Coordinates of N, CA, C and O in Angstrom, one line a residue:
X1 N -9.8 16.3 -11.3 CA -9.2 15.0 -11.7 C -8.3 14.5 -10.5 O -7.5 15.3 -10.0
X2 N -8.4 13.0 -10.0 CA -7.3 12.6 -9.5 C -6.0 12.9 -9.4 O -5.4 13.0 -8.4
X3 N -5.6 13.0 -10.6 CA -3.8 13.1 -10.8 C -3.7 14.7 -10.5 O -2.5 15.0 -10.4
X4 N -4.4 15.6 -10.4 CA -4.3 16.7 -10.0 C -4.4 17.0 -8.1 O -4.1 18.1 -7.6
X5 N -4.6 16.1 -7.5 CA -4.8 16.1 -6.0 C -3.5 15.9 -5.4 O -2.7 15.5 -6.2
X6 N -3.0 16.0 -4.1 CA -2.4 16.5 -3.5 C -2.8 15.5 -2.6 O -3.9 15.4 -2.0
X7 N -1.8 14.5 -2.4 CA -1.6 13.3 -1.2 C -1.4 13.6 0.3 O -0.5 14.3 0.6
X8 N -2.1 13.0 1.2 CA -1.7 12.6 2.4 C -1.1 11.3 2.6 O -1.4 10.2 2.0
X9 N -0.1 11.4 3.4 CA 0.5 9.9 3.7 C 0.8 9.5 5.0 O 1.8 9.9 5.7
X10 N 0.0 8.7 5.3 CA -0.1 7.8 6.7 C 1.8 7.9 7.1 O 2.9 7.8 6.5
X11 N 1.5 8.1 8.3 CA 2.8 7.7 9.1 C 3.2 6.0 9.3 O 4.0 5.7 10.1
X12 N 2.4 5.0 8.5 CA 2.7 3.8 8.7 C 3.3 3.4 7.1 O 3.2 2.3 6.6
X13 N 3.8 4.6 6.4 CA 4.2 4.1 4.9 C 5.6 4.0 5.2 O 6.2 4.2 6.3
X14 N 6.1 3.6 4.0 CA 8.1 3.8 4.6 C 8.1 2.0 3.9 O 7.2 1.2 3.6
X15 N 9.5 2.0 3.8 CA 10.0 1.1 3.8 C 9.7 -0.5 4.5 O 9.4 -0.7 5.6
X16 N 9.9 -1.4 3.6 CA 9.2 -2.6 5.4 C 10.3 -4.1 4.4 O 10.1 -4.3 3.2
X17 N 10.9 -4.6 5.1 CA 11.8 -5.9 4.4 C 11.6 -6.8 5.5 O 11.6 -6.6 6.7
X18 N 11.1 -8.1 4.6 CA 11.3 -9.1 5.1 C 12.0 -10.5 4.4 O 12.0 -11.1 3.3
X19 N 12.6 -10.7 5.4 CA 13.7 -12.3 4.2 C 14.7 -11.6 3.7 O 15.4 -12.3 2.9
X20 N 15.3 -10.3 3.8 CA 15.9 -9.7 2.8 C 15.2 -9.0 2.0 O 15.8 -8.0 1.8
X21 N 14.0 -9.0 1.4 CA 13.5 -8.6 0.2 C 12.9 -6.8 1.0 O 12.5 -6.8 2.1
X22 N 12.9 -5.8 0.4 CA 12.5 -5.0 0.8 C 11.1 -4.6 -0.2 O 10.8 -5.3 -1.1
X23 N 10.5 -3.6 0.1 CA 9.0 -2.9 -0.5 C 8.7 -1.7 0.3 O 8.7 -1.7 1.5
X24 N 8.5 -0.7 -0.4 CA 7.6 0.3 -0.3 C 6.4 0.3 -0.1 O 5.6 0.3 -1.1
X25 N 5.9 0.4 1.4 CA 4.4 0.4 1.3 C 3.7 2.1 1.6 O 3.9 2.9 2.5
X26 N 3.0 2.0 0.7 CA 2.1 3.4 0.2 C 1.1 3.5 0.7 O 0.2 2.8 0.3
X27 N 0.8 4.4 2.1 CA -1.0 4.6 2.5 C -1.0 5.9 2.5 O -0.3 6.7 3.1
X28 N -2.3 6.2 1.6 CA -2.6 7.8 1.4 C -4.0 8.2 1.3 O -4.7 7.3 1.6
X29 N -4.5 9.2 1.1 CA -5.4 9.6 0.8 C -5.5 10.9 0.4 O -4.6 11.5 0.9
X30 N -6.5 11.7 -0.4 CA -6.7 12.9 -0.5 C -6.7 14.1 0.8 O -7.5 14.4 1.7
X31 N -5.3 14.4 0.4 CA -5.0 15.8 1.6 C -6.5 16.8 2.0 O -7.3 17.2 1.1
X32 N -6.5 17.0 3.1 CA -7.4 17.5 4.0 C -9.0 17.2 3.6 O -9.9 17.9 3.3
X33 N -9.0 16.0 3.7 CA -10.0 15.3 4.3 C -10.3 14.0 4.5 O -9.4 13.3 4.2
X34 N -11.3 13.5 4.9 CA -11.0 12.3 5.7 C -11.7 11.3 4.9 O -12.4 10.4 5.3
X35 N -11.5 11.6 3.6 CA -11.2 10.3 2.7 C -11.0 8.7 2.9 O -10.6 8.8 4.0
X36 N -11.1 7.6 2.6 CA -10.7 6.9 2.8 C -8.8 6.5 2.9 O -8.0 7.4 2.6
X37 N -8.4 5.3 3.1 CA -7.0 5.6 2.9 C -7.0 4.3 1.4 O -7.7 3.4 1.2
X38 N -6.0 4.8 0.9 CA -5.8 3.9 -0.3 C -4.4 3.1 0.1 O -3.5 3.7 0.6
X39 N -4.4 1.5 -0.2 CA -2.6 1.1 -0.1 C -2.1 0.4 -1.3 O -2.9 -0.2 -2.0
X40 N -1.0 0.4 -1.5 CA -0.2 0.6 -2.5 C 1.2 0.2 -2.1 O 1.9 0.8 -1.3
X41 N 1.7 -1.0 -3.0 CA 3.0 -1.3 -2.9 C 3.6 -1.2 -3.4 O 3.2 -1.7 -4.5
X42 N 5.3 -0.7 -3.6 CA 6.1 -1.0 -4.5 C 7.4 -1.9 -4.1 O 7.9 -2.1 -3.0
X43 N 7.6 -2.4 -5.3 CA 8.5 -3.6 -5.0 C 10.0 -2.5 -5.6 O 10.1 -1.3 -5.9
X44 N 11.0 -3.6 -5.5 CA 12.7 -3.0 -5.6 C 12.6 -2.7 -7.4 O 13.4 -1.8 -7.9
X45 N 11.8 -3.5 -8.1 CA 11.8 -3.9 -9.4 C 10.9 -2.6 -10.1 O 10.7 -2.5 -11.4
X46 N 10.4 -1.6 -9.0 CA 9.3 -0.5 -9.6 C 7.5 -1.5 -9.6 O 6.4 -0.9 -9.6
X47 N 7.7 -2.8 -9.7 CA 6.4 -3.4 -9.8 C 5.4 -2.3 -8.3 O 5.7 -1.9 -7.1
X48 N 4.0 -2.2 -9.3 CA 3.7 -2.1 -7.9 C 2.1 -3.4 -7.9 O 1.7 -4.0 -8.9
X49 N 1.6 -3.4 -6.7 CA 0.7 -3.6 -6.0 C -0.6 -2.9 -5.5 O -0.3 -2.5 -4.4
X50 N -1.7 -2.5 -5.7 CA -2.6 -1.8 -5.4 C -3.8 -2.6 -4.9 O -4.0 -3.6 -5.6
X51 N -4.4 -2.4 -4.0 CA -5.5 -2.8 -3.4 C -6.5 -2.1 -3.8 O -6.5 -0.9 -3.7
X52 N -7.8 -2.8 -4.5 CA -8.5 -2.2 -4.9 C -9.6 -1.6 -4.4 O -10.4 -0.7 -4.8
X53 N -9.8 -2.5 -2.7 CA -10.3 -2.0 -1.6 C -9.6 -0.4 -1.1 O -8.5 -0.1 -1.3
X54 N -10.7 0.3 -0.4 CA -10.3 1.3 0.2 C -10.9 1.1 2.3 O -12.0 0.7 2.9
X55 N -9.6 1.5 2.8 CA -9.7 1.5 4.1 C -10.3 2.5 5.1 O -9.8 3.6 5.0
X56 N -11.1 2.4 5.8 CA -11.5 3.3 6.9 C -10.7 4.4 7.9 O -11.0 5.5 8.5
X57 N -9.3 3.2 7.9 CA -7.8 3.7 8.6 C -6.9 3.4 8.2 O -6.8 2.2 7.8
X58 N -6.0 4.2 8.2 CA -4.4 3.4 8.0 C -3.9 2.3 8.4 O -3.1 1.6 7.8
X59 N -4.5 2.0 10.0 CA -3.9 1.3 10.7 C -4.8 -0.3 9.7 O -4.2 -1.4 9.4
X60 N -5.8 0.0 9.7 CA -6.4 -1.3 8.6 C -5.7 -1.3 7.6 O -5.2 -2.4 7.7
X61 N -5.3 -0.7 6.4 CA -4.8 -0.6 5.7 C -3.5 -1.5 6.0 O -3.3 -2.7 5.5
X62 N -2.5 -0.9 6.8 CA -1.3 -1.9 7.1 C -1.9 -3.3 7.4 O -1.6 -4.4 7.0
X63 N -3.1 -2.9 8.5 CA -3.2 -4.8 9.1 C -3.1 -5.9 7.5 O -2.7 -7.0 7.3
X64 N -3.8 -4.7 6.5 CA -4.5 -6.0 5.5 C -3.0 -6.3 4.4 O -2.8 -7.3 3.7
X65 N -2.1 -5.0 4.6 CA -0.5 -5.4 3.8 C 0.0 -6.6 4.8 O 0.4 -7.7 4.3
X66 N 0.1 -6.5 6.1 CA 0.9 -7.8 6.6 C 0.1 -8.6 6.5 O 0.7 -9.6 6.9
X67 N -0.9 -8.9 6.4 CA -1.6 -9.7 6.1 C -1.4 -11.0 4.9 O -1.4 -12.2 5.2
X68 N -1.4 -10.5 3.8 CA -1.0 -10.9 2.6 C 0.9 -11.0 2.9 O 1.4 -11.8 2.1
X69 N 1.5 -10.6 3.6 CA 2.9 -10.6 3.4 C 2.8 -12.1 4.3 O 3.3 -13.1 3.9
X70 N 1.9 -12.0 5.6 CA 2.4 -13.4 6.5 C 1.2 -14.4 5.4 O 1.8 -15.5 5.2
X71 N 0.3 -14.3 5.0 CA -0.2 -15.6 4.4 C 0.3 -16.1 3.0 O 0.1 -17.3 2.5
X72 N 1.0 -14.8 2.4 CA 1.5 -15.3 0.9 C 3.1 -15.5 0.5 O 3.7 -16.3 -0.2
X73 N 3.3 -14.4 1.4 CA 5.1 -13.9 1.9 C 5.5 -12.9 1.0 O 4.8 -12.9 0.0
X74 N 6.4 -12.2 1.0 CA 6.6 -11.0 0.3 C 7.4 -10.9 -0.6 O 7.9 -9.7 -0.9
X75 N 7.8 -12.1 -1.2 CA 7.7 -12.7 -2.5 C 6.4 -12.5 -3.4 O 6.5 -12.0 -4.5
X76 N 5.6 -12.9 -3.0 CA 4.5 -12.7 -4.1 C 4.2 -11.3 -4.4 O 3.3 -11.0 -5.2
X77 N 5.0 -10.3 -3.8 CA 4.5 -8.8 -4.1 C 5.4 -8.7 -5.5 O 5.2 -7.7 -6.2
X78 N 6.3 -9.5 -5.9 CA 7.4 -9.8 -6.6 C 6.6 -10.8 -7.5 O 7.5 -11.1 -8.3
X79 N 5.9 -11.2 -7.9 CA 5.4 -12.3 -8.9 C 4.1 -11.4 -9.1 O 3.8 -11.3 -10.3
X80 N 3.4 -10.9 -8.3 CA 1.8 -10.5 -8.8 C 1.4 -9.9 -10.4 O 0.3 -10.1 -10.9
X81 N 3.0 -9.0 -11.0 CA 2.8 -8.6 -12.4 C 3.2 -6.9 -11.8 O 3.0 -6.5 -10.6
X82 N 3.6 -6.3 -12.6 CA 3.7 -4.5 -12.6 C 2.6 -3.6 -12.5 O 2.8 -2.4 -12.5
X83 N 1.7 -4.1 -12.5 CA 0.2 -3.1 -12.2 C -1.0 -4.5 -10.9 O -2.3 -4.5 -10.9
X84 N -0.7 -4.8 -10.6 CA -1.6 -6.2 -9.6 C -2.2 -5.4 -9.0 O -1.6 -4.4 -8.7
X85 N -3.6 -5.5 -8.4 CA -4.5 -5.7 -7.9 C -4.9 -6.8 -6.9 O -5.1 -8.0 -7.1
X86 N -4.9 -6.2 -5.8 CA -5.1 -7.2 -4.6 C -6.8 -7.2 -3.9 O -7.1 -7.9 -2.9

């Protein structure tokens, strides 16, 4: 089962604020192997954000979070709803 697995976490997760507004951004995948990476946001509010795509790399992973932060702004990680799908 999933919830029984044991995460890896990209070195590009951590904190990230823009405008003031801060978020948790989440890239992981199943520890020792080379899995896809999954991303995942959390807002200040506990809302989170999940991408229902999976990435090749982390580093894709982040391009496709700032992505949505510069086309939507990071406010909308803040309106999407407490379980959203991107």
């Amino acid at each position: 089962m999933e919830n029984d697995c044991d995460f890896e976490h990209s070195r590009l997760s951590g904190k990230f604020t823009r405008n003031g507004i801060r978020v948790e951004v989440e890239i992981y995948r199943n520890a020792g192997t080379n899995d896809t990476w999954r991303l995942e946001v959390v807002n200040e509010n506990g809302g989170c954000t999940r991408w229902h795509v999976r990435f090749s790399s982390e580093e894709e992973a982040y391009q496709a979070f700032l992505a949505v932060v510069d086309q939507e702004g990071i406010s909308f990680l803040f309106s999407a709803g407490p379980e959203a799908r991107h």
